[in-house]
Short mmCIF file of C-alpha atoms in Angstrom, two decimals:
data_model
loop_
_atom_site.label_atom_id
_atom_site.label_comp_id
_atom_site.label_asym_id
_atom_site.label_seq_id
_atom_site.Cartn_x
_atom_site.Cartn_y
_atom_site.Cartn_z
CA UNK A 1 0.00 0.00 0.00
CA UNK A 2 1.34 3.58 -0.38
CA UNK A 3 3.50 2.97 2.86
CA UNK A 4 2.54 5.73 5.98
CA UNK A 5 4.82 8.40 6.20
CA UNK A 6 5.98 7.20 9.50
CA UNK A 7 5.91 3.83 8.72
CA UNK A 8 5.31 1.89 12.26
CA UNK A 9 3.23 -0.88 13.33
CA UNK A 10 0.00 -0.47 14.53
CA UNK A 11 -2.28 -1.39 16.81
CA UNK A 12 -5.67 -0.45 18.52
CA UNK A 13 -6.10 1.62 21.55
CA UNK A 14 -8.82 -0.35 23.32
CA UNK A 15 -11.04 -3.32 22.70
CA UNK A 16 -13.32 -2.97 19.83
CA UNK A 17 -16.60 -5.69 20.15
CA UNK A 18 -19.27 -6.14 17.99
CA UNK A 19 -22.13 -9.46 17.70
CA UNK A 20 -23.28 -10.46 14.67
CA UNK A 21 -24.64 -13.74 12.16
CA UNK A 22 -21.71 -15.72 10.38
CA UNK A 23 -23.27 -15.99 6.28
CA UNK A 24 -22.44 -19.53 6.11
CA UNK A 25 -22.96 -21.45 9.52
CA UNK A 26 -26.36 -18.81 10.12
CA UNK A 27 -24.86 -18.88 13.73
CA UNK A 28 -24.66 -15.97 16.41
CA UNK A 29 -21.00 -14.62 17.75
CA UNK A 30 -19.39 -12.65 19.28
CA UNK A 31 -16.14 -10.65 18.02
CA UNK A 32 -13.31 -8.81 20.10
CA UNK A 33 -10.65 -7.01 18.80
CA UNK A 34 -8.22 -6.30 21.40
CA UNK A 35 -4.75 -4.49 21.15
CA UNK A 36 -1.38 -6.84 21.06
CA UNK A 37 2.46 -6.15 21.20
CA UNK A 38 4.80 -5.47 18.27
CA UNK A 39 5.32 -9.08 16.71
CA UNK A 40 2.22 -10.23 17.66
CA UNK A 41 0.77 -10.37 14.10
CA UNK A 42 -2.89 -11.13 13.32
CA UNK A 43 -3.84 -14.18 15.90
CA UNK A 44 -7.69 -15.27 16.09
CA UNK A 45 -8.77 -17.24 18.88
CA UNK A 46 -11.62 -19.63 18.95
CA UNK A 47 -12.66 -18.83 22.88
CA UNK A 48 -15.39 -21.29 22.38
CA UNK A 49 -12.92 -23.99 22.66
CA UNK A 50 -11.12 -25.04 25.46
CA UNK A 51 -9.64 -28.51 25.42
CA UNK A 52 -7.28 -27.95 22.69
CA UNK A 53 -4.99 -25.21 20.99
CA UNK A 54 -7.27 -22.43 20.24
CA UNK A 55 -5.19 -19.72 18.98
CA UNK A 56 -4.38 -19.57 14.96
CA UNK A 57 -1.82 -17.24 14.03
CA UNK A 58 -2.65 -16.11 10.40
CA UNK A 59 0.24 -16.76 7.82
CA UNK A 60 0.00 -17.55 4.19
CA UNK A 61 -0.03 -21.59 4.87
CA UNK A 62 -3.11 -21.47 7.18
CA UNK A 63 -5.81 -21.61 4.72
CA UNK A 64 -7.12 -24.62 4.75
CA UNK A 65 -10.31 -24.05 2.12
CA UNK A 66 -10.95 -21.11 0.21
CA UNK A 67 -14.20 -21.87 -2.12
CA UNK A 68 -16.47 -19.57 -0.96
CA UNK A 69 -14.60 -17.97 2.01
CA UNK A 70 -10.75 -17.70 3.33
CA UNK A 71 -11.17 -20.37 5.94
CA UNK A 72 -7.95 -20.99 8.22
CA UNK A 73 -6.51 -23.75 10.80
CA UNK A 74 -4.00 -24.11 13.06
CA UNK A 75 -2.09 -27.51 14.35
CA UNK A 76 -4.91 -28.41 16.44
CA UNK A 77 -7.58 -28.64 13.65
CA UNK A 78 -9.26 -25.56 15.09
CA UNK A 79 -11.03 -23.76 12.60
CA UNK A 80 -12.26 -20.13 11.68
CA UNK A 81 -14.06 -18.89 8.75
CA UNK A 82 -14.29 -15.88 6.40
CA UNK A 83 -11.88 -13.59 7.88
CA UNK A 84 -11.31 -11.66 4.75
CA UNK A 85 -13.23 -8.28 5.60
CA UNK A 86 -11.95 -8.27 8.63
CA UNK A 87 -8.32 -8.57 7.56
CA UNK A 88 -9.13 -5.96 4.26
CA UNK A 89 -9.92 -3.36 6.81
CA UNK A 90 -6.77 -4.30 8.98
CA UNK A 91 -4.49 -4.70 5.75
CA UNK A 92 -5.89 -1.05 4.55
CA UNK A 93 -5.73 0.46 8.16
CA UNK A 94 -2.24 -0.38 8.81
CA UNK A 95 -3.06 -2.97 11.77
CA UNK A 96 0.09 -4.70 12.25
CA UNK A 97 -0.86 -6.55 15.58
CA UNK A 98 -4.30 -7.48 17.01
CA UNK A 99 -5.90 -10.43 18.63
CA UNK A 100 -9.71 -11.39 17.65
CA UNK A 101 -11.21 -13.35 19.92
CA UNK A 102 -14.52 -15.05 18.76
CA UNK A 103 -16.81 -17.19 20.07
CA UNK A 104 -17.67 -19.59 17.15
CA UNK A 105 -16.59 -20.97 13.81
CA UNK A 106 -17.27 -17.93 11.40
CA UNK A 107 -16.37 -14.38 11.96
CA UNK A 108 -20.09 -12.11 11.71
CA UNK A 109 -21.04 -11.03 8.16
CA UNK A 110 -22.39 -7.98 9.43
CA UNK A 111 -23.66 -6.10 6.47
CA UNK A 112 -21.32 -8.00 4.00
CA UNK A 113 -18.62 -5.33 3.57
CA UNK A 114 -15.50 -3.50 5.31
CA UNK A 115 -17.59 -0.61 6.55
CA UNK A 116 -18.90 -1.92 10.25
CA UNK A 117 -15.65 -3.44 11.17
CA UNK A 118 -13.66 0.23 9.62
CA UNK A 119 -16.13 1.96 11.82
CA UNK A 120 -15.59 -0.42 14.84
CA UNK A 121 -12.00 0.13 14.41
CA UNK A 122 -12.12 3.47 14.61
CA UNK A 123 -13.87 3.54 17.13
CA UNK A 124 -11.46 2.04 18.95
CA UNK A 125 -8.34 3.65 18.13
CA UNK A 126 -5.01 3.48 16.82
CA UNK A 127 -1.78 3.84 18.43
CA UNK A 128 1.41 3.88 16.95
CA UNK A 129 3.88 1.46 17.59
CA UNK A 130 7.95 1.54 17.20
CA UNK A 131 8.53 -1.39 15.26
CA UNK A 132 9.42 -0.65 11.62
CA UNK A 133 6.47 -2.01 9.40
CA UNK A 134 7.79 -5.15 7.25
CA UNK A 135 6.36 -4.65 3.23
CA UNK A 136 6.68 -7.52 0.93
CA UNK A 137 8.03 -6.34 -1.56
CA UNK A 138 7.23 -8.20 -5.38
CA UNK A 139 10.87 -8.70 -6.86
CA UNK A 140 9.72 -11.16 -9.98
CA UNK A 141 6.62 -11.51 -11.46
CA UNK A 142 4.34 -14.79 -9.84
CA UNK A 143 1.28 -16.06 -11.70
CA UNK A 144 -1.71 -18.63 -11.39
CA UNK A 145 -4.14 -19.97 -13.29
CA UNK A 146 -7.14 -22.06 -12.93
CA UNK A 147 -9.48 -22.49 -16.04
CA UNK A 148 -10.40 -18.54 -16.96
CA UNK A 149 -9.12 -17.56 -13.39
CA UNK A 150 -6.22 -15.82 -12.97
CA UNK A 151 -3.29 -13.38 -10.88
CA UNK A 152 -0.42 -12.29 -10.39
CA UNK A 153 1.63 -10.33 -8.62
CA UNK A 154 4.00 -7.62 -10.42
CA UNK A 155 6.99 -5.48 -8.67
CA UNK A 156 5.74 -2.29 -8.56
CA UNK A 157 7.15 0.55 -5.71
CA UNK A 158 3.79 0.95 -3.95
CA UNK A 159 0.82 -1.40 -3.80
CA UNK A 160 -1.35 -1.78 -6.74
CA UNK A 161 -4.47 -3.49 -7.66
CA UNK A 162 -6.38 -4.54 -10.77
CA UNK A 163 -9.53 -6.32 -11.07
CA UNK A 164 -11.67 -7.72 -13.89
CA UNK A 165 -15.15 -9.12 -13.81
CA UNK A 166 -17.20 -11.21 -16.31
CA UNK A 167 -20.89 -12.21 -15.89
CA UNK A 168 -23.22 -12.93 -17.87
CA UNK A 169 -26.24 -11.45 -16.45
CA UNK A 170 -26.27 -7.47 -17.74
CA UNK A 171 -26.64 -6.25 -13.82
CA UNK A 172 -22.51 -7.28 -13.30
CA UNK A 173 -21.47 -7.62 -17.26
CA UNK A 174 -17.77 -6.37 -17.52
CA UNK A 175 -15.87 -4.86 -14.45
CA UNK A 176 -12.83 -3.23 -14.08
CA UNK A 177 -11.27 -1.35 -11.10
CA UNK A 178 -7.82 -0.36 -11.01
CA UNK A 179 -6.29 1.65 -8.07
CA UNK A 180 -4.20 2.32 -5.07
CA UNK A 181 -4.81 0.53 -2.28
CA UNK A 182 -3.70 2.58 0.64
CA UNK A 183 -6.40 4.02 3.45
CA UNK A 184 -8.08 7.04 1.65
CA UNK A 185 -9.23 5.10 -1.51
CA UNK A 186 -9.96 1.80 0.58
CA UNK A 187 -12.24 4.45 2.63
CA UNK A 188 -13.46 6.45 -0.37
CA UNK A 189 -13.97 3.33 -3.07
CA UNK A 190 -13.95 -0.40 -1.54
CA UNK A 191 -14.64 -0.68 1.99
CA UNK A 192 -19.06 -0.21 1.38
CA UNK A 193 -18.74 -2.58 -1.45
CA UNK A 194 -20.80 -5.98 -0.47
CA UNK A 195 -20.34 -9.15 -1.07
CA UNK A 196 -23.07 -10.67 -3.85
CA UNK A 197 -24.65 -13.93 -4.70
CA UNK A 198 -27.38 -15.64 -7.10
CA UNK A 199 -30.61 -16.37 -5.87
CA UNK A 200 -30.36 -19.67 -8.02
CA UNK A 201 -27.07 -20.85 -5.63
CA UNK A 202 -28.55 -20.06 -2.51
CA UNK A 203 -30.68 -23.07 -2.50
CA UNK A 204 -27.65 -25.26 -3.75
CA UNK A 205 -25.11 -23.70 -1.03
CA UNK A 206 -27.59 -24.31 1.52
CA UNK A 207 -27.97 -28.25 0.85
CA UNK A 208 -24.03 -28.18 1.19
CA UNK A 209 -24.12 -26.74 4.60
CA UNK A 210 -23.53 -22.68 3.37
CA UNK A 211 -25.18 -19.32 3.17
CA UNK A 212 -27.49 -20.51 5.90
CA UNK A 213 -26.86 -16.71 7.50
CA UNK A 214 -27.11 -15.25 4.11
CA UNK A 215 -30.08 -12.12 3.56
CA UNK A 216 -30.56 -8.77 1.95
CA UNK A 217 -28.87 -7.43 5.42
CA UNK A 218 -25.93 -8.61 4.60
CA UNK A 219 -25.67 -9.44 0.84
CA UNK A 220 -26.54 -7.98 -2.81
CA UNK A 221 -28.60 -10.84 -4.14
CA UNK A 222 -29.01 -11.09 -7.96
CA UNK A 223 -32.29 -13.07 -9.51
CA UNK A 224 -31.70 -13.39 -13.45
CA UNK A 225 -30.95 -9.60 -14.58
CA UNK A 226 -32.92 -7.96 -11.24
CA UNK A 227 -31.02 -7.39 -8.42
CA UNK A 228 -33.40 -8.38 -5.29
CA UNK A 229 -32.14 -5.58 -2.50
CA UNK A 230 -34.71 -2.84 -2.28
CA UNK A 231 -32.23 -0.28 -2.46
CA UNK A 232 -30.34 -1.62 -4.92
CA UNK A 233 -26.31 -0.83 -4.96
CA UNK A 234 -24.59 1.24 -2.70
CA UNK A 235 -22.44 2.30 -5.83
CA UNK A 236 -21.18 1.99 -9.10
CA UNK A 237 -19.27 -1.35 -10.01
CA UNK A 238 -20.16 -2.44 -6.57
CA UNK A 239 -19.60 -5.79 -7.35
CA UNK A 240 -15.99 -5.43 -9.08
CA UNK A 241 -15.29 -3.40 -6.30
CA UNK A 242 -15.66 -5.87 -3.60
CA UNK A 243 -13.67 -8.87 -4.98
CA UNK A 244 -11.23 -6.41 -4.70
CA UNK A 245 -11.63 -6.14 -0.89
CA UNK A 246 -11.90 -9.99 -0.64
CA UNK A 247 -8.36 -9.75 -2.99
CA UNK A 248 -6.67 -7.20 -0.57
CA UNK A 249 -8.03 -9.27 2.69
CA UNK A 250 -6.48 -12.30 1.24
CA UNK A 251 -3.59 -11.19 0.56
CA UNK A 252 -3.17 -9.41 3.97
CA UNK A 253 -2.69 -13.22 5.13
CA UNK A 254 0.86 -12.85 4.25
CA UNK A 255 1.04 -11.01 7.80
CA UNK A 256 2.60 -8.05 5.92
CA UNK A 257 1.54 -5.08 3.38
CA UNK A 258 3.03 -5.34 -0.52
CA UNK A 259 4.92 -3.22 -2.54
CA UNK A 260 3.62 -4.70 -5.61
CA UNK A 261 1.04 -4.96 -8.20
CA UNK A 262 -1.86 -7.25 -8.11
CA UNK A 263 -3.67 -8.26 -10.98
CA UNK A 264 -6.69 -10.60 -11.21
CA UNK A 265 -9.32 -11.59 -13.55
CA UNK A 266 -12.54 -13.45 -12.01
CA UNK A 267 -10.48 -14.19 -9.29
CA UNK A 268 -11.39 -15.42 -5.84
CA UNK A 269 -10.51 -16.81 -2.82
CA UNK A 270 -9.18 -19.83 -3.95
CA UNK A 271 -7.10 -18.34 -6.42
CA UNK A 272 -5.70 -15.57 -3.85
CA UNK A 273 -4.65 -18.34 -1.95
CA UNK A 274 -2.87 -20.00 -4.92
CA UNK A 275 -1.30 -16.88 -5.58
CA UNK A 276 0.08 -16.78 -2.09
CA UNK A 277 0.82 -20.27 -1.72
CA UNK A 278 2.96 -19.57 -5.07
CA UNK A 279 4.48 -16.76 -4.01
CA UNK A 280 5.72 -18.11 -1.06
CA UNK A 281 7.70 -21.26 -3.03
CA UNK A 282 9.15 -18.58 -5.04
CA UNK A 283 11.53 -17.06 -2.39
CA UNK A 284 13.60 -15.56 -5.16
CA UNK A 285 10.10 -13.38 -6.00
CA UNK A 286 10.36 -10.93 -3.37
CA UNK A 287 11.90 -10.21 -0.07
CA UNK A 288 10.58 -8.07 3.40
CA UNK A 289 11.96 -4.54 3.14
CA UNK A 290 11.69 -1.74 5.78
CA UNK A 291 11.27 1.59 4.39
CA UNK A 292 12.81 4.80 6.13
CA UNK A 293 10.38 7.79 5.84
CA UNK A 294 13.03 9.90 3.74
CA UNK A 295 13.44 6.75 1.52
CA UNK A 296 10.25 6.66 1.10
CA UNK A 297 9.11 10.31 -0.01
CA UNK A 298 11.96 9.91 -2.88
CA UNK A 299 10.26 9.67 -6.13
#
């Protein structure tokens, strides 16, 4: 992301808690964000279980499944699902270091975008920390492909995101977004976008066990060429604009902001986490760099 000028961790000031419906499992938690120490990392903690390991520190080899959701696991088998809104807004505000304690197996959906956890993060507050923030930065190009999917990863000195979308149905058609992702434009352009669906899959994902907490709360729904949400989209190219948050949460799993330029075309999760899983068996394709803040202004 276009590194902060001062370029330290972060973490939160105080607790931020919220309650909400998990899309898939339909079930109820409860979600605390609490400050941690430099080199603490993103860890999620399962406080609903107690005879085993319940802590999973996110890295880019936790994912365990990634079809409709980033879904990760840690040594114990403990498992937590669709953490990539959550980790968009951290990756975008600069949180270096936080625990998340929930009380279940899927993070809440809230309204199916960044927005409420942005907002419960700022409630909460951000305080600077002195550790240097680690980028990744891209030093080769890295590329995967499955079927029409595709990314890759490009060096580039800040970080950089393209997205392209294909549908059918004339409400999505073509999409493209291509940007900066640092905080302003994740604020002004992706963090509201939603995450959509087809009212023909819901009944299909349901008999499989998903979208059980699925709505029009938390969801822009699509029926043939008619979307279903009374108030239709929040903005243009909504939908483009949110696999781009899922992209930039995914990637965040890295434990570490790029310098580099991401490029996808009806990309998802599973193909983020390819992407990942590739770039981290190429360790000729990038290295972690700290920038100073004079280093950084040049150019």
């Amino acid at each position: 992301m276009s590194p902060r000028q001062d370029h330290r961790e972060r973490t939160l000031v105080a607790p931020a808690i919220c309650a909400g419906v998990g899309v898939h499992t339909g079930q109820r938690v409860r979600l605390a964000i609490r400050p941690a120490p430099t080199g603490t990392g993103i860890v999620f903690v399962r406080t609903d279980i107690t005879d085993r390991d319940n802590r999973i520190v996110v890295s880019g080899d936790v994912v365990v499944d990634a079809r409709l959701n980033t879904m990760i696991e840690n040594g114990a088998g403990v498992r937590l699902s669709t953490i990539e809104h959550l980790m968009a807004a951290f990756c975008a505000l600069g949180i270096s270091n936080a625990v998340v304690e929930v009380d279940g197996p899927e993070l809440p959906i809230l309204d199916g975008s960044a927005l409420p956890f942005v907002q419960l993060l700022d409630r909460a507050g951000f305080r600077r920390q002195e550790a240097p923030v680690r980028f990744i930065e891209i030093l080769q190009p890295v590329h995967v492909t499955d079927g029409d999917k595709h990314a890759a990863l490009y060096p580039c000195d800040r970080y950089e995101m393209r997205f392209e979308i294909d549908f059918a149905t004339s409400v999505i058609g073509n999409q493209v977004i291509d940007f900066v992702v640092d905080e302003p434009t994740f604020r002004s352009d992706i963090m509201a976008a939603r995450t959509f669906g087809f009212a023909h899959e819901v009944e299909a994902l349901r008999r499989a066990g998903l979208a059980r907490g699925g709505s029009l709360e938390n969801a822009v729904v699509i029926d043939g060429d008619e979307i279903l949400n009374p108030g239709g989209l929040r903005m243009e190219r909504e939908f483009v604009r949110h696999k781009a948050l899922d992209a930039i949460g995914d990637l965040y799993v890295l434990g570490a902001p790029l310098l580099g330029r991401y490029e996808g075309y009806k990309a998802g999760h599973a193909v983020n986490n390819q992407l990942v899983r590739a770039l981290l068996a190429a360790p000729g394709a990038w290295r972690e760099v700290v920038l100073e803040p004079e280093l950084a202004r040049v150019g």
